[in-house]
Amino acid sequence: MTVYLTRKCEFSASHHYFNPAFSEEENRRTFGKCANLNGHGHNYTLEVTVKGEVDATTGFVVDLKELKEIMNREVVDAMDHRYLNHEVAEFKEQIPTTENIAIAIWKRLEGKLRVARLHRVRLFEMHDLWVDFYGEA
Amino acid sequence: MTVYLTRKCEFSASHHYFNPAFSEEENRRTFGKCANLNGHGHNYTLEVTVKGEVDATTGFVVDLKELKEIMNREVVDAMDHRYLNHEVAEFKEQIPTTENIAIAIWKRLEGKLRVARLHRVRLFEMHDLWVDFYGEA
Amino acid sequence: MTVYLTRKCEFSASHHYFNPAFSEEENRRTFGKCANLNGHGHNYTLEVTVKGEVDATTGFVVDLKELKEIMNREVVDAMDHRYLNHEVAEFKEQIPTTENIAIAIWKRLEGKLRVARLHRVRLFEMHDLWVDFYGEA
Amino acid sequence: MTVYLTRKCEFSASHHYFNPAFSEEENRRTFGKCANLNGHGHNYTLEVTVKGEVDATTGFVVDLKELKEIMNREVVDAMDHRYLNHEVAEFKEQIPTTENIAIAIWKRLEGKLRVARLHRVRLFEMHDLWVDFYGEA
Amino acid sequence: MTVYLTRKCEFSASHHYFNPAFSEEENRRTFGKCANLNGHGHNYTLEVTVKGEVDATTGFVVDLKELKEIMNREVVDAMDHRYLNHEVAEFKEQIPTTENIAIAIWKRLEGKLRVARLHRVRLFEMHDLWVDFYGEA
Amino acid sequence: MTVYLTRKCEFSASHHYFNPAFSEEENRRTFGKCANLNGHGHNYTLEVTVKGEVDATTGFVVDLKELKEIMNREVVDAMDHRYLNHEVAEFKEQIPTTENIAIAIWKRLEGKLRVARLHRVRLFEMHDLWVDFYGEA
């Protein structure tokens, strides 16, 4: 039986949106208040969904403790209480939009699971705004 | 990279369920308390999901301001604080069930986005009852 | 030991705000979109808090089944799937604002409990707007 | 038009995780605190999604009253306020993990609907942990 | 300045309601499905509110790390993944109703804080049922 | 009749905790990850409760549009998408803890209402951590 299991966690981080190739005015028009270079922040909520066969001896698709450790090590430890633009490698070159953070999280998690396969990364920036990434190139 | 982005909003409206081709008794049996012709109402929660490529210069799948304006103009301005049966064109002929409202919202939004494509309309009538429409005929 | 117990329930209703003593323009200015005489609606969430001594033989402040029955009989049966202005006695004369509905609910519940005392009626019109009434004249 | 409709309900149950084929130490290592044979419990939240054509005369994909009755009869009446390992047939042999409970619920619901088809069973054990089952063997 | 600070945590436990001084029939009538001696369970949500002066050098009413440690040590470690009637001292004699658990938690926490004072214990058994205890005898 | 009305809003901001009178080590020990001078951020949720008499002609305790405008002008416009330590006057000298932000918001709102009186400012930093301020010196 194939089951999808989702685990949720949270991290609090700072960011700003700014493209050095844009003019000052273009940054302001494209990114609005997010272009403030002092940064602002969010409580990000991350949902990681894995897909796999249910193990008959344990009833588990994935070892929950292991999944939690991977999420903490690869994402929370790296991004929680950080200014994403300045302190997380992926965002030195790339703008840390919700879209790009979700893709970065996928890449950090992919290949780390021993049993189940990564199915979806869902990242909420606010309760009314979120993105889903399924690893589609 | 293909990312799905979802934006949520709310509107408060009134409606009733009644089919003039049904007998009084059939309406009551099919629609229960919803058949009360005085109407009753809900805080509808709408989630609109769009799908698209992440733009390398902005990190965005869609211009969030534009998406919000489309949702407000096409849905909220038309349905918020309205009696759907009497004041919204689609429901003069059709019963405004959650299913039919979701389909109507899809049709109002479809083709309005310049970059991303509409992927899903999710509409909650209550926190424990909702429908999804993906444009499947 | 004095403990406060709260039970939550929901009902869906329609209403409008209109004072016949006001001019058309005054109604519009005071009540905005709520002045639409066709009505609009909400999923109201009601929280009823009672206060009392913990009974040593049951560990209860109040019989939960009884509390639920009183809330259903006095409030939900009367207001759910109703147009408050037209179908609920209190609002034939009074505008069904969240404030006035909460007071009406207090009066309907007060004196109905056999053991504990009514402490607070909290009524949400939306997730971001609610009122509390403690019976203060 | 094909629409997916979801209805949510809750039940409170007890369970423990234990495989008699494992050693005491293996059970503890695999299941942690869940291996406590006295049991512990959860407020399970169940979301059942059905898929179907919208009926032109009612605007419904499924009779909501019927769906609710099926969910209550097949799941809530059987599992609510129960110790799953001892009182629910499926878990006399199988460990009642969230994965296995979701599959058991699918099997209980499948084939009970007269109009729409079962699409997904989502079961939350906690607000931050849930599984989805789509009937994939 | 006097500020009230609240911290939330969760634990999952099993319980049943049964008074040996009652007849079988009286237990069933008073406690309904909760009288099942196999037990059933909940995800309890605990909110602990403390009251105190804001320290001018830290801006804190209480050391958050210390508050979390006290809540974990005194409540979560003792009650999480436990069958309350059988494994927690207070409930060998007393029925573990939400009321009695909240009072037991108050007594476990009272006097443990070095700076702020305990103000309120709020305990949710379900999202629609909770109690508040302020230490009122 | 005296009724309490609460309105909720949100803002996203950045902050860090640092006391220049403390040693580096003391800052780290007292504030942990919050001492990171690059800052991190949150989605703050603000609930403002006012208390007043229900106006017999409108059924309102307060003009909701006016309350919303005051909250936006005094709080959201000043703090949303800002780095509190660097961009909000109160926090040039004071550490922007949840406690101090709540007090600052009270002072910004107090005396701005024409009819009702400010009763409580509740500020959530996370869903599981919040403070209440009632203006108690």
Short mmCIF file of C-alpha atoms in Angstrom, two decimals, chain D residues 8-136:
data_model
loop_
_atom_site.label_atom_id
_atom_site.label_comp_id
_atom_site.label_asym_id
_atom_site.label_seq_id
_atom_site.Cartn_x
_atom_site.Cartn_y
_atom_site.Cartn_z
CA LYS D 8 -14.10 16.51 7.99
CA CYS D 9 -14.91 14.78 11.28
CA GLU D 10 -13.13 13.83 14.49
CA PHE D 11 -12.83 10.90 16.83
CA SER D 12 -10.86 10.30 20.00
CA ALA D 13 -9.14 6.99 20.47
CA SER D 14 -6.36 5.18 22.28
CA HIS D 15 -3.64 3.01 20.82
CA HIS D 16 -0.12 1.68 21.30
CA TYR D 17 2.52 0.42 18.89
CA PHE D 18 3.94 -3.01 19.59
CA ASN D 19 5.11 -5.89 17.40
CA PRO D 20 5.13 -9.23 19.29
CA ALA D 21 7.73 -10.53 16.80
CA PHE D 22 10.16 -7.83 18.00
CA SER D 23 12.21 -8.05 21.19
CA GLU D 24 11.31 -5.70 24.04
CA GLU D 25 14.33 -3.61 23.15
CA GLU D 26 13.47 -3.55 19.44
CA ASN D 27 9.94 -2.38 20.23
CA ARG D 28 11.27 0.41 22.43
CA ARG D 29 13.83 1.49 19.83
CA THR D 30 11.34 1.41 16.93
CA PHE D 31 8.27 2.82 18.66
CA GLY D 32 9.67 4.90 21.53
CA LYS D 33 7.02 6.18 23.94
CA CYS D 34 4.32 4.70 21.69
CA ALA D 35 5.32 1.21 22.86
CA ASN D 36 3.80 1.83 26.32
CA LEU D 37 1.29 -1.02 26.58
CA ASN D 38 -1.09 1.02 28.72
CA GLY D 39 -1.80 3.07 25.61
CA HIS D 40 -2.06 6.78 24.96
CA GLY D 41 -4.50 8.67 22.76
CA HIS D 42 -5.25 11.28 20.19
CA ASN D 43 -7.99 13.45 18.76
CA TYR D 44 -7.90 12.06 15.24
CA THR D 45 -9.15 14.33 12.47
CA LEU D 46 -10.45 12.57 9.40
CA GLU D 47 -10.96 14.22 6.01
CA VAL D 48 -12.79 12.14 3.41
CA THR D 49 -12.63 13.37 -0.20
CA VAL D 50 -15.03 12.11 -2.85
CA LYS D 51 -14.94 12.85 -6.57
CA GLY D 52 -17.88 13.04 -8.93
CA GLU D 53 -20.01 14.88 -11.45
CA VAL D 54 -22.14 17.77 -10.27
CA ASP D 55 -25.82 16.80 -10.52
CA ALA D 56 -27.59 19.50 -12.57
CA THR D 57 -30.83 19.33 -10.57
CA THR D 58 -29.28 19.61 -7.10
CA GLY D 59 -25.86 21.18 -7.66
CA PHE D 60 -24.40 18.39 -5.50
CA VAL D 61 -21.60 15.90 -6.13
CA VAL D 62 -22.83 13.80 -3.25
CA ASP D 63 -25.69 13.86 -0.76
CA LEU D 64 -23.97 15.49 2.23
CA LYS D 65 -26.30 13.91 4.74
CA GLU D 66 -25.61 10.47 3.30
CA LEU D 67 -21.84 11.05 3.30
CA LYS D 68 -21.97 12.13 6.93
CA GLU D 69 -24.02 9.08 7.90
CA ILE D 70 -21.57 6.74 6.17
CA MET D 71 -18.60 8.39 7.90
CA ASN D 72 -20.33 8.18 11.27
CA ARG D 73 -21.53 4.61 10.86
CA GLU D 74 -18.37 3.13 9.34
CA VAL D 75 -15.71 5.09 11.21
CA VAL D 76 -16.82 7.25 14.13
CA ASP D 77 -19.19 4.74 15.72
CA ALA D 78 -16.52 2.05 15.40
CA MET D 79 -13.44 3.97 16.55
CA ASP D 80 -14.52 6.90 18.73
CA HIS D 81 -13.76 6.45 22.43
CA ARG D 82 -12.18 3.07 21.67
CA TYR D 83 -8.80 1.48 22.38
CA LEU D 84 -7.97 0.63 18.77
CA ASN D 85 -5.67 -2.35 19.50
CA HIS D 86 -8.28 -4.06 21.65
CA GLU D 87 -11.63 -3.00 20.26
CA VAL D 88 -11.32 -2.54 16.48
CA ALA D 89 -11.06 -5.72 14.40
CA GLU D 90 -8.39 -4.51 11.92
CA PHE D 91 -5.92 -3.80 14.73
CA LYS D 92 -5.98 -7.13 16.49
CA GLU D 93 -3.33 -8.27 14.00
CA GLN D 94 -2.04 -4.99 12.62
CA ILE D 95 -0.32 -2.08 14.39
CA PRO D 96 -2.69 0.93 14.47
CA THR D 97 -0.25 3.47 13.03
CA THR D 98 -1.73 6.50 11.28
CA GLU D 99 -0.85 4.78 8.00
CA ASN D 100 -2.73 1.59 8.86
CA ILE D 101 -5.74 3.41 10.32
CA ALA D 102 -6.08 5.46 7.12
CA ILE D 103 -5.98 2.29 4.98
CA ALA D 104 -8.55 0.61 7.25
CA ILE D 105 -10.83 3.65 6.94
CA TRP D 106 -10.50 3.57 3.14
CA LYS D 107 -11.55 -0.07 3.10
CA ARG D 108 -14.50 0.63 5.38
CA LEU D 109 -15.73 3.50 3.17
CA GLU D 110 -14.94 2.12 -0.30
CA GLY D 111 -18.01 0.88 -2.14
CA LYS D 112 -20.40 2.50 0.34
CA LEU D 113 -21.08 5.62 -1.74
CA ARG D 114 -23.90 5.39 -4.26
CA VAL D 115 -22.96 8.31 -6.51
CA ALA D 116 -19.49 9.78 -6.12
CA ARG D 117 -16.26 7.77 -5.85
CA LEU D 118 -13.90 7.75 -2.87
CA HIS D 119 -10.80 9.78 -3.79
CA ARG D 120 -8.70 10.29 -0.68
CA VAL D 121 -8.63 9.53 3.03
CA ARG D 122 -6.56 12.02 5.04
CA LEU D 123 -6.00 11.27 8.71
CA PHE D 124 -4.33 13.64 11.19
CA GLU D 125 -2.89 12.14 14.37
CA MET D 126 -1.64 15.56 15.48
CA HIS D 127 -1.87 18.96 13.83
CA ASP D 128 1.68 18.45 12.57
CA LEU D 129 1.48 14.82 11.43
CA TRP D 130 -0.89 13.25 8.94
CA VAL D 131 -1.15 10.70 6.14
CA ASP D 132 -3.00 10.50 2.82
CA PHE D 133 -4.23 7.29 1.22
CA TYR D 134 -5.64 7.21 -2.34
CA GLY D 135 -6.30 3.46 -2.52
CA GLU D 136 -2.99 2.81 -4.31
#
